[in-house]
RNA sequence: CGGAGCGUAGCGCAGCCUGGUAGCGCAUCAGUCUGGGGGACUGGAGGUCGUGGGUUCGAAUCCCGCCGCUCCGACCA
């Protein structure tokens, strides 16, 4: 993408409404624009990040055996009346009436709908387990939307739902999803800590929230250094496979024996048993939440399958959410400096920015065009006529992992300057060398 | 939902108290010079002062209603 003609409206000053770092930077770098309280339009740069996060989430869900579907945003009220949540959900649910005076709603979540889909078609225990997921916009009419996309009213969420014949199966599904989550966050360059969470009115002992560390997080968290040391992506010895029950058991053991708690659930007695050099604490942002809730919906909505003995049983369910749009903000909270965003390579909107410091200089132009072509569209070429300083400032603001700086001095000698955004380190290299380093 | 604040050009703000010409910086457009960390100069364009009503000869300014947005607290992917 050529910056001179890109719809990337960067701002020199911070809009008054943006208070926290991610919100400020998302507006300044031209990722989003607000259209109402808690509702945002995604512009090219922001959308590319959102899609990258989606891609990683999707790959990890698929890898764990979940199947992607896409349920609608608008749902009929009847389903929610069946489960009893039409009344319980209260004013957070956006209720709509269509032209036939039918009660509809903009989905805040999809347990009812997925249970309905399931009960229509799955009739035998032989078809279990099933894990279905989708990545879809949700609407929750929050009393107080804030922090930009971190607490929006309309937000993009990956929600998965597991159906198993019995409790043991549900636990296995839960563990698979938990592993998928840890892998997902690691791939995004985030340190995520799973914390035991309240299960609410449903009860049960299986609910975890996933907290990523960021200085501006909303809650204080305490955890064992072990969570930082585990490599969830490793496939070899010591790694974890979704396929092997013993791996999942060992993984779950790891996740639940090391200490991790938010300040509400902080247990100072247990914390004291963690040795000093392994104690970690900081601020955290919740980016995912998983639940096991058994037969709550399959019972209330009459979903049954035939068991091995021919009798009808209510499958056991779990649900698993990742706040996809929230992650964009959360990553920025976890990774920025005074100059702007610092994208992890895996979700950066572009692999690199190419800064042409002297548009019109034959050597600079030719070199930049050649580099730009080599990226096949996966680079942002700053071909504006602005001065160098403005280009540096915008590139830092937008947070491209790499900057390839092409100036007249270097271009004449066939050299470019390669800057790593995260460290600020710069080296002078040949264009070919720059390309191979960026990979 | 309780408490507080804000709405004037794309963004950041002043003007309001004490009513009378709508202003500044940045951005933007044209031109000249410049050219490695948000340049300089010259000239332009851009505003129903959130909205409806009231007071007044006259309202951005005073009064009332409404709408929108933000912040703090309780709740949430």
Coordinates of C-alpha atoms (C1' of nucleotides) in Angstrom, one line a residue:
Chain A
X1 CA 0.0 0.0 0.0
X2 CA 1.3 3.4 -0.9
X3 CA 0.8 5.8 1.9
X4 CA 0.3 8.8 -0.4
X5 CA -3.1 7.3 -1.4
X6 CA -3.9 5.2 1.6
X7 CA -6.9 6.0 3.9
X8 CA -4.7 6.1 7.0
X9 CA -5.6 9.4 8.6
X10 CA -3.0 9.9 11.3
X11 CA -3.4 12.6 13.9
X12 CA -0.7 14.7 15.4
X13 CA -2.7 15.5 18.4
X14 CA -4.8 13.3 20.6
X15 CA -8.6 13.6 20.4
X16 CA -10.0 14.8 23.7
X17 CA -12.1 11.7 24.3
X18 CA -9.2 9.3 24.2
X19 CA -7.7 8.8 27.7
X20 CA -5.8 5.5 27.7
X21 CA -2.8 4.7 25.6
X22 CA -4.3 2.2 23.2
X23 CA -7.3 4.4 22.5
X24 CA -5.1 7.4 21.9
X25 CA -2.8 5.5 19.6
X26 CA -5.5 3.7 17.7
X27 CA -7.1 7.1 16.8
X28 CA -3.7 8.8 16.2
X29 CA -2.4 6.0 14.0
X30 CA -5.6 5.9 12.0
X31 CA -6.7 2.4 12.9
X32 CA -10.3 3.3 13.9
X33 CA -12.8 6.1 14.2
X34 CA -15.5 6.3 16.7
X35 CA -19.1 6.5 15.4
X36 CA -21.0 6.3 18.7
X37 CA -20.2 5.5 22.3
X38 CA -18.5 2.2 22.2
X39 CA -18.9 1.7 18.4
X40 CA -16.1 2.0 16.0
X41 CA -15.4 1.9 12.3
X42 CA -12.3 0.0 11.4
X43 CA -10.0 1.7 8.8
X44 CA -7.5 -0.1 6.6
X45 CA -4.7 -0.2 9.1
X46 CA -6.8 -1.4 12.0
X47 CA -8.7 -3.9 9.9
X48 CA -5.5 -5.5 8.8
X49 CA -4.5 -6.0 12.4
X50 CA -8.0 -7.3 13.3
X51 CA -7.8 -9.8 10.4
X52 CA -4.4 -11.0 11.5
X53 CA -5.6 -11.7 15.0
X54 CA -8.6 -13.4 13.5
X55 CA -6.3 -15.6 11.4
X56 CA -4.3 -16.8 14.3
X57 CA -7.4 -17.4 16.4
X58 CA -8.9 -19.4 13.5
X59 CA -5.8 -21.4 12.9
X60 CA -5.6 -22.4 16.6
X61 CA -9.3 -23.2 16.8
X62 CA -9.1 -25.4 13.7
X63 CA -5.9 -27.0 15.1
X64 CA -7.8 -28.0 18.3
X65 CA -10.5 -29.6 16.2
X66 CA -13.1 -26.9 16.5
X67 CA -15.2 -26.3 13.4
X68 CA -16.0 -22.8 12.1
X69 CA -19.6 -21.8 11.4
X70 CA -21.1 -18.3 11.2
X71 CA -24.3 -17.5 13.1
X72 CA -26.2 -14.3 12.5
X73 CA -26.0 -11.2 14.6
X74 CA -29.8 -10.9 14.8
X75 CA -31.6 -13.6 16.8
X76 CA -35.2 -14.4 17.5
X77 CA -36.3 -13.7 21.0
X78 CA -38.0 -17.1 21.2
X79 CA -34.7 -19.0 21.7
X80 CA -33.9 -16.8 24.7
X81 CA -37.3 -17.2 26.2
X82 CA -36.7 -20.9 26.1
X83 CA -33.5 -20.6 28.1
X84 CA -34.9 -18.0 30.4
X85 CA -32.3 -15.5 29.6
X86 CA -34.6 -13.2 27.7
X87 CA -35.7 -11.8 31.0
X88 CA -32.4 -12.4 32.9
X89 CA -30.2 -10.5 30.5
X90 CA -31.7 -7.1 31.2
X91 CA -30.9 -3.9 29.5
X92 CA -27.5 -5.0 28.2
X93 CA -29.4 -6.8 25.5
X94 CA -30.3 -4.7 22.5
X95 CA -33.9 -5.6 21.7
X96 CA -35.4 -4.9 18.3
X97 CA -38.8 -5.5 16.8
X98 CA -39.2 -6.2 13.1
X99 CA -42.0 -5.1 10.8
X100 CA -44.1 -8.1 11.7
X101 CA -43.9 -7.0 15.4
X102 CA -41.7 -10.0 16.1
X103 CA -39.3 -9.6 19.0
X104 CA -35.7 -9.9 17.9
X105 CA -32.4 -9.1 19.4
X106 CA -28.8 -8.3 18.4
X107 CA -26.9 -11.2 19.9
X108 CA -24.7 -10.5 22.9
X109 CA -23.6 -14.2 22.8
X110 CA -24.7 -17.4 21.1
X111 CA -25.3 -20.3 23.6
X112 CA -29.0 -20.4 22.7
X113 CA -28.6 -20.3 19.0
X114 CA -25.8 -22.9 18.9
X115 CA -27.8 -25.2 21.1
X116 CA -30.7 -24.8 18.8
X117 CA -28.6 -25.7 15.8
X118 CA -27.1 -28.6 17.6
X119 CA -30.5 -30.1 18.8
X120 CA -31.9 -29.9 15.3
X121 CA -29.2 -32.1 13.8
X122 CA -27.2 -34.1 16.3
X123 CA -29.1 -37.2 17.5
X124 CA -26.5 -39.7 18.6
X125 CA -23.6 -39.9 21.1
X126 CA -21.7 -41.3 18.1
X127 CA -21.5 -37.8 16.7
X128 CA -19.9 -36.4 19.8
X129 CA -17.8 -34.5 20.7
X130 CA -18.5 -31.4 18.7
X131 CA -16.8 -28.0 19.1
X132 CA -18.3 -25.3 17.0
X133 CA -17.1 -21.7 16.9
X134 CA -17.6 -18.5 15.0
X135 CA -16.0 -15.1 14.8
X136 CA -18.8 -12.6 14.8
X137 CA -19.8 -9.1 16.0
X138 CA -21.6 -9.0 19.2
X139 CA -23.5 -6.2 20.8
X140 CA -23.8 -5.6 24.6
X141 CA -25.4 -2.3 25.6
X142 CA -22.9 -1.6 28.3
X143 CA -23.8 1.0 30.8
X144 CA -20.5 2.6 30.4
X145 CA -18.5 1.9 27.3
X146 CA -14.9 3.1 27.6
X147 CA -11.2 2.6 26.8
X148 CA -11.9 2.6 23.1
X149 CA -12.2 -0.9 21.6
X150 CA -11.3 -2.5 24.9
X151 CA -14.8 -2.0 26.2
X152 CA -17.0 -1.3 23.3
X153 CA -20.6 -2.0 22.9
X154 CA -20.2 -3.6 19.5
X155 CA -17.2 -5.9 19.5
X156 CA -15.8 -8.8 17.5
X157 CA -15.6 -12.0 19.5
X158 CA -14.6 -15.6 18.8
X159 CA -17.0 -17.8 20.7
X160 CA -16.8 -21.6 20.7
X161 CA -19.2 -24.1 22.1
X162 CA -18.4 -27.7 23.0
X163 CA -20.9 -30.6 23.2
X164 CA -19.9 -33.8 25.0
X165 CA -21.7 -36.9 26.1
X166 CA -20.5 -36.7 29.7
X167 CA -18.5 -34.7 32.2
X168 CA -15.2 -36.4 31.4
X169 CA -15.7 -35.5 27.7
X170 CA -16.5 -31.9 28.6
X171 CA -13.4 -31.7 30.7
X172 CA -11.3 -32.9 27.7
X173 CA -12.9 -30.3 25.5
X174 CA -12.2 -27.7 28.0
X175 CA -8.6 -28.6 28.2
X176 CA -8.2 -28.6 24.5
X177 CA -9.6 -25.1 24.3
X178 CA -7.4 -24.0 27.1
X179 CA -4.3 -25.2 25.3
X180 CA -5.5 -23.6 22.1
X181 CA -5.9 -20.3 24.0
X182 CA -2.4 -20.3 25.4
X183 CA -1.0 -21.1 22.0
X184 CA -3.1 -18.3 20.4
X185 CA -1.8 -15.7 22.8
X186 CA 1.8 -16.8 22.6
X187 CA 1.6 -16.5 18.8
X188 CA 0.5 -12.9 19.3
X189 CA 3.5 -12.2 21.4
X190 CA 1.5 -11.9 24.6
X191 CA 2.2 -13.2 28.0
X192 CA -1.1 -14.7 29.0
X193 CA -1.9 -16.1 32.4
X194 CA -5.0 -18.3 33.0
X195 CA -6.7 -17.5 36.2
X196 CA -9.4 -19.4 38.0
X197 CA -12.6 -17.4 37.7
X198 CA -16.0 -17.3 39.3
X199 CA -18.5 -19.5 37.5
X200 CA -21.4 -17.3 38.4
X201 CA -24.8 -18.8 39.0
X202 CA -23.9 -21.9 37.1
X203 CA -21.5 -23.3 39.6
X204 CA -18.9 -25.9 38.9
X205 CA -15.2 -25.6 39.2
X206 CA -14.2 -25.0 35.6
X207 CA -13.9 -21.4 34.5
X208 CA -10.8 -19.6 33.7
X209 CA -10.1 -16.1 32.5
X210 CA -7.0 -15.3 30.4
X211 CA -5.2 -12.2 31.5
X212 CA -2.5 -10.6 29.5
X213 CA 0.0 -8.3 31.2
X214 CA 0.0 -4.6 30.4
X215 CA 1.0 -1.8 32.7
X216 CA -2.4 -0.1 32.3
X217 CA -4.4 -3.2 33.0
X218 CA -7.6 -2.9 35.1
X219 CA -6.7 -5.4 37.7
X220 CA -3.7 -6.3 39.7
X221 CA -2.5 -9.9 39.1
X222 CA -0.1 -12.2 40.9
X223 CA 1.4 -15.3 39.3
X224 CA 4.3 -17.8 39.3
X225 CA 7.1 -17.2 36.8
X226 CA 6.3 -20.7 35.4
X227 CA 3.7 -19.2 33.1
X228 CA 6.3 -17.2 31.3
X229 CA 8.6 -20.1 30.8
X230 CA 6.3 -22.6 29.3
X231 CA 6.5 -22.9 25.5
X232 CA 3.0 -23.8 24.4
X233 CA 3.9 -24.0 20.8
X234 CA 6.6 -26.6 21.2
X235 CA 5.7 -29.9 19.5
X236 CA 8.6 -32.1 20.8
X237 CA 9.2 -33.5 24.3
X238 CA 7.7 -31.3 26.9
X239 CA 5.3 -29.9 24.4
X240 CA 1.6 -30.4 24.4
X241 CA -0.5 -32.0 21.7
X242 CA -4.3 -31.6 21.5
X243 CA -4.5 -35.2 20.4
X244 CA -3.0 -36.9 23.4
X245 CA -5.1 -37.1 26.6
X246 CA -1.9 -37.5 28.7
X247 CA -0.5 -34.2 27.2
X248 CA -3.7 -32.4 28.0
X249 CA -3.8 -33.7 31.5
X250 CA -0.2 -32.7 32.0
X251 CA -0.9 -29.3 30.5
X252 CA -3.9 -28.7 32.7
X253 CA -1.9 -29.8 35.7
X254 CA 0.7 -27.1 34.8
X255 CA -2.0 -24.5 34.4
X256 CA -3.7 -25.2 37.7
X257 CA -0.9 -25.9 40.1
X258 CA 1.2 -22.8 39.7
X259 CA -0.1 -19.8 41.5
X260 CA -2.1 -17.2 39.6
X261 CA -4.8 -14.9 40.8
X262 CA -6.3 -11.5 40.4
X263 CA -6.4 -9.2 43.4
X264 CA -10.0 -10.2 44.2
X265 CA -9.0 -13.8 44.6
X266 CA -5.5 -13.2 45.8
X267 CA -4.6 -15.7 48.6
X268 CA -1.7 -14.3 50.5
X269 CA -1.1 -17.6 52.3
X270 CA -0.5 -19.5 49.0
X271 CA 1.4 -16.5 47.6
X272 CA 3.8 -16.7 50.4
X273 CA 4.7 -20.2 49.4
X274 CA 5.9 -19.1 46.1
X275 CA 9.6 -18.4 46.3
X276 CA 10.6 -14.7 45.9
X277 CA 12.4 -15.0 42.6
X278 CA 9.4 -16.7 41.0
X279 CA 6.9 -14.1 42.1
X280 CA 5.6 -12.0 39.4
X281 CA 3.0 -9.3 39.7
X282 CA 1.6 -6.6 37.4
X283 CA -1.5 -5.2 35.8
X284 CA -3.7 -7.4 33.6
X285 CA -6.3 -7.2 30.9
X286 CA -8.8 -9.9 30.4
X287 CA -8.8 -11.1 26.8
X288 CA -10.5 -14.5 27.0
X289 CA -12.8 -16.5 29.3
X290 CA -13.8 -20.1 29.2
X291 CA -16.6 -21.9 31.0
X292 CA -17.8 -25.4 31.6
X293 CA -21.6 -25.2 32.4
X294 CA -22.8 -28.7 31.9
X295 CA -26.4 -29.2 30.9
X296 CA -27.7 -25.7 31.6
X297 CA -28.8 -25.0 28.0
X298 CA -29.3 -28.6 26.8
X299 CA -31.8 -29.2 29.6
X300 CA -33.6 -25.9 29.4
X301 CA -33.8 -26.1 25.6
X302 CA -34.5 -29.8 25.4
X303 CA -31.4 -30.9 23.4
X304 CA -30.8 -34.6 23.7
X305 CA -28.8 -37.3 22.0
X306 CA -29.2 -41.1 22.2
X307 CA -26.6 -42.6 24.5
X308 CA -24.9 -46.0 24.0
X309 CA -27.7 -47.6 26.0
X310 CA -30.4 -46.0 23.8
X311 CA -31.6 -43.6 26.4
X312 CA -31.7 -39.9 25.7
X313 CA -29.1 -37.8 27.5
X314 CA -28.5 -34.0 27.7
X315 CA -25.0 -33.3 26.4
X316 CA -22.6 -31.4 28.5
X317 CA -21.5 -28.0 27.2
X318 CA -18.8 -25.4 27.6
X319 CA -18.3 -22.1 26.0
X320 CA -15.0 -20.3 25.1
X321 CA -14.6 -16.7 24.3
X322 CA -11.8 -14.5 22.9
X323 CA -12.3 -10.8 22.6
X324 CA -10.8 -10.3 19.1
X325 CA -11.4 -6.6 18.8
X326 CA -10.4 -6.1 22.4
X327 CA -7.1 -7.8 21.6
X328 CA -6.1 -5.0 19.2
X329 CA -6.3 -2.6 22.1
X330 CA -4.8 -5.0 24.6
X331 CA -1.8 -5.7 22.4
X332 CA -1.2 -1.9 22.1
X333 CA -1.5 -1.5 25.9
X334 CA 1.1 -4.3 26.3
X335 CA 3.4 -3.0 23.5
X336 CA 3.9 0.7 22.9
X337 CA 6.2 3.6 23.8
X338 CA 6.0 7.4 23.7
X339 CA 6.4 7.4 20.0
X340 CA 3.6 5.0 19.2
X341 CA 2.6 1.4 18.7
X342 CA 5.1 -1.5 18.6
X343 CA 3.4 -4.3 16.7
X344 CA 4.5 -7.9 17.3
X345 CA 5.5 -9.3 13.9
X346 CA 2.6 -11.8 13.8
X347 CA -0.2 -9.3 13.8
X348 CA 1.4 -6.2 12.4
X349 CA -0.6 -4.6 9.6
X350 CA 2.4 -4.7 7.4
X351 CA 5.7 -6.5 7.6
X352 CA 7.6 -3.3 7.1
X353 CA 7.4 0.4 6.1
X354 CA 9.6 1.7 3.3
X355 CA 10.5 5.3 3.9
X356 CA 11.6 7.2 0.8
X357 CA 13.3 10.2 2.2
X358 CA 13.7 11.9 -1.1
X359 CA 10.8 11.5 -3.5
X360 CA 12.0 12.5 -7.0
X361 CA 15.6 11.3 -6.4
X362 CA 16.1 8.7 -9.1
X363 CA 18.1 6.3 -7.0
X364 CA 15.8 6.6 -4.0
X365 CA 12.6 6.1 -6.1
X366 CA 14.0 3.1 -8.0
X367 CA 15.3 1.4 -4.9
X368 CA 12.0 1.9 -3.1
X369 CA 9.9 0.6 -6.0
X370 CA 12.1 -2.4 -6.2
X371 CA 11.8 -3.1 -2.4
X372 CA 8.1 -2.4 -2.5
X373 CA 7.5 -4.9 -5.3
X374 CA 9.5 -7.5 -3.4
X375 CA 7.0 -7.4 -0.5
X376 CA 4.0 -8.1 -2.7
X377 CA 1.7 -5.7 -1.0
X378 CA 2.8 -6.6 2.5
X379 CA 4.7 -3.4 3.0
X380 CA 3.6 0.2 3.5
X381 CA 5.5 2.5 1.1
X382 CA 5.8 6.0 2.4
X383 CA 5.9 7.8 -0.9
X384 CA 4.6 11.1 0.4
X385 CA 6.4 14.3 -0.4
X386 CA 6.7 15.1 3.3
X387 CA 10.0 15.7 5.1
X388 CA 12.0 12.9 6.7
X389 CA 11.0 13.8 10.2
X390 CA 7.3 13.4 9.5
X391 CA 7.9 10.0 7.9
X392 CA 9.9 8.8 10.9
X393 CA 7.3 10.0 13.3
X394 CA 4.4 8.4 11.4
X395 CA 6.2 5.1 10.9
X396 CA 7.0 5.0 14.7
X397 CA 3.4 5.9 15.5
X398 CA 1.9 3.2 13.2
X399 CA 4.3 0.7 14.8
X400 CA 5.6 -1.2 11.8
X401 CA 8.0 -3.9 13.1
X402 CA 10.6 -2.9 10.6
X403 CA 11.4 0.4 8.8
X404 CA 13.5 0.4 5.7
X405 CA 14.9 3.9 5.4
X406 CA 16.0 4.9 1.9
X407 CA 17.9 8.1 1.6
X408 CA 19.9 9.7 -1.1
X409 CA 23.2 9.1 0.6
X410 CA 22.7 5.4 1.0
X411 CA 20.8 4.9 -2.2
X412 CA 23.7 6.1 -4.3
X413 CA 25.9 3.5 -2.5
X414 CA 23.2 0.8 -2.8
X415 CA 22.6 0.8 0.9
X416 CA 19.5 1.2 3.0
X417 CA 19.0 1.6 6.7
X418 CA 17.0 -1.0 8.5
X419 CA 15.4 -0.1 11.8
X420 CA 13.8 -2.5 14.2
X421 CA 10.9 -0.7 15.9
X422 CA 11.0 -2.6 19.1
X423 CA 14.6 -2.0 20.0
X424 CA 15.3 1.1 17.9
X425 CA 18.4 -0.6 16.6
X426 CA 19.5 0.5 13.1
X427 CA 21.9 -1.0 10.7
X428 CA 23.0 -0.1 7.2
X429 CA 22.7 -3.0 4.9
X430 CA 22.1 -3.8 1.2
X431 CA 18.5 -4.0 0.1
X432 CA 18.8 -7.8 -0.3
X433 CA 20.1 -8.1 3.2
X434 CA 17.2 -6.0 4.5
X435 CA 14.7 -8.3 2.7
X436 CA 16.3 -11.4 4.0
X437 CA 16.4 -10.1 7.6
X438 CA 12.8 -9.2 7.5
X439 CA 11.9 -12.6 6.1
Chain B
rC1 C1' -27.2 2.9 37.6
rG2 C1' -25.0 6.8 41.3
rG3 C1' -21.4 11.1 41.0
rA4 C1' -18.6 14.8 38.0
rG5 C1' -17.4 17.4 33.5
rC6 C1' -17.4 18.7 28.4
rG7 C1' -19.7 20.1 23.3
rU8 C1' -16.8 26.8 19.1
rA9 C1' -13.2 24.7 11.5
rG10 C1' -10.5 17.9 10.4
rC11 C1' -7.5 17.8 15.5
rG12 C1' -6.0 20.7 20.0
rC13 C1' -7.8 25.0 22.2
rA14 C1' -9.2 30.6 23.5
rG15 C1' -13.5 33.7 23.5
rC16 C1' -18.6 33.0 27.7
rC17 C1' -17.8 35.5 34.0
rU18 C1' -19.0 41.5 32.3
rG19 C1' -24.3 40.1 25.5
rG20 C1' -22.5 43.9 20.1
rU21 C1' -16.6 42.2 14.2
rA22 C1' -15.9 34.3 15.7
rG23 C1' -10.2 33.9 16.9
rC24 C1' -5.2 31.1 17.7
rG25 C1' -1.9 26.6 16.8
rC26 C1' -1.6 22.2 13.9
rA27 C1' -3.7 19.9 9.6
rU28 C1' -5.5 21.3 4.5
rC29 C1' -5.0 24.1 -0.8
rA30 C1' -1.6 27.2 -4.2
rG31 C1' 3.3 29.0 -4.7
rU32 C1' 8.7 29.8 -3.4
rC33 C1' 12.7 28.1 -0.7
rU34 C1' 14.1 23.8 1.9
rG35 C1' 15.3 18.4 2.4
rG36 C1' 17.8 12.3 7.7
rG37 C1' 13.5 13.0 13.5
rG38 C1' 6.6 16.4 12.8
rG39 C1' 10.7 23.0 8.4
rA40 C1' 10.3 28.6 6.8
rC41 C1' 7.8 32.4 4.2
rU42 C1' 3.6 34.4 1.1
rG43 C1' -1.4 33.9 -0.2
rG44 C1' -6.1 31.1 0.1
rA45 C1' -10.2 27.9 1.6
rG46 C1' -12.9 26.0 5.6
rG47 C1' -17.5 27.4 11.4
rU48 C1' -26.0 26.7 11.3
rC49 C1' -20.6 28.2 18.0
rG50 C1' -24.4 20.2 19.6
rU51 C1' -29.9 21.2 19.3
rG52 C1' -34.8 23.3 20.4
rG53 C1' -37.0 27.2 22.9
rG54 C1' -36.9 31.7 26.0
rU55 C1' -35.0 36.7 27.6
rU56 C1' -33.1 41.0 24.7
rC57 C1' -32.9 46.1 19.8
rG58 C1' -29.0 42.3 19.6
rA59 C1' -27.1 35.6 22.2
rA60 C1' -21.2 31.4 21.1
rU61 C1' -21.9 34.4 25.7
rC62 C1' -27.7 34.9 30.1
rC63 C1' -32.1 31.2 31.4
rC64 C1' -34.8 26.3 30.5
rG65 C1' -35.4 21.6 28.0
rC66 C1' -33.3 17.9 24.9
rC67 C1' -29.3 15.3 22.5
rG68 C1' -24.3 13.7 22.2
rC69 C1' -19.5 12.5 24.3
rU70 C1' -15.9 11.7 28.3
rC71 C1' -14.2 10.7 33.3
rC72 C1' -14.7 8.3 38.5
rG73 C1' -17.4 4.2 41.1
rA74 C1' -20.6 -0.8 40.9
rC75 C1' -20.8 -4.8 36.3
rC76 C1' -18.5 -7.1 31.8
rA77 C1' -15.1 -10.8 25.9

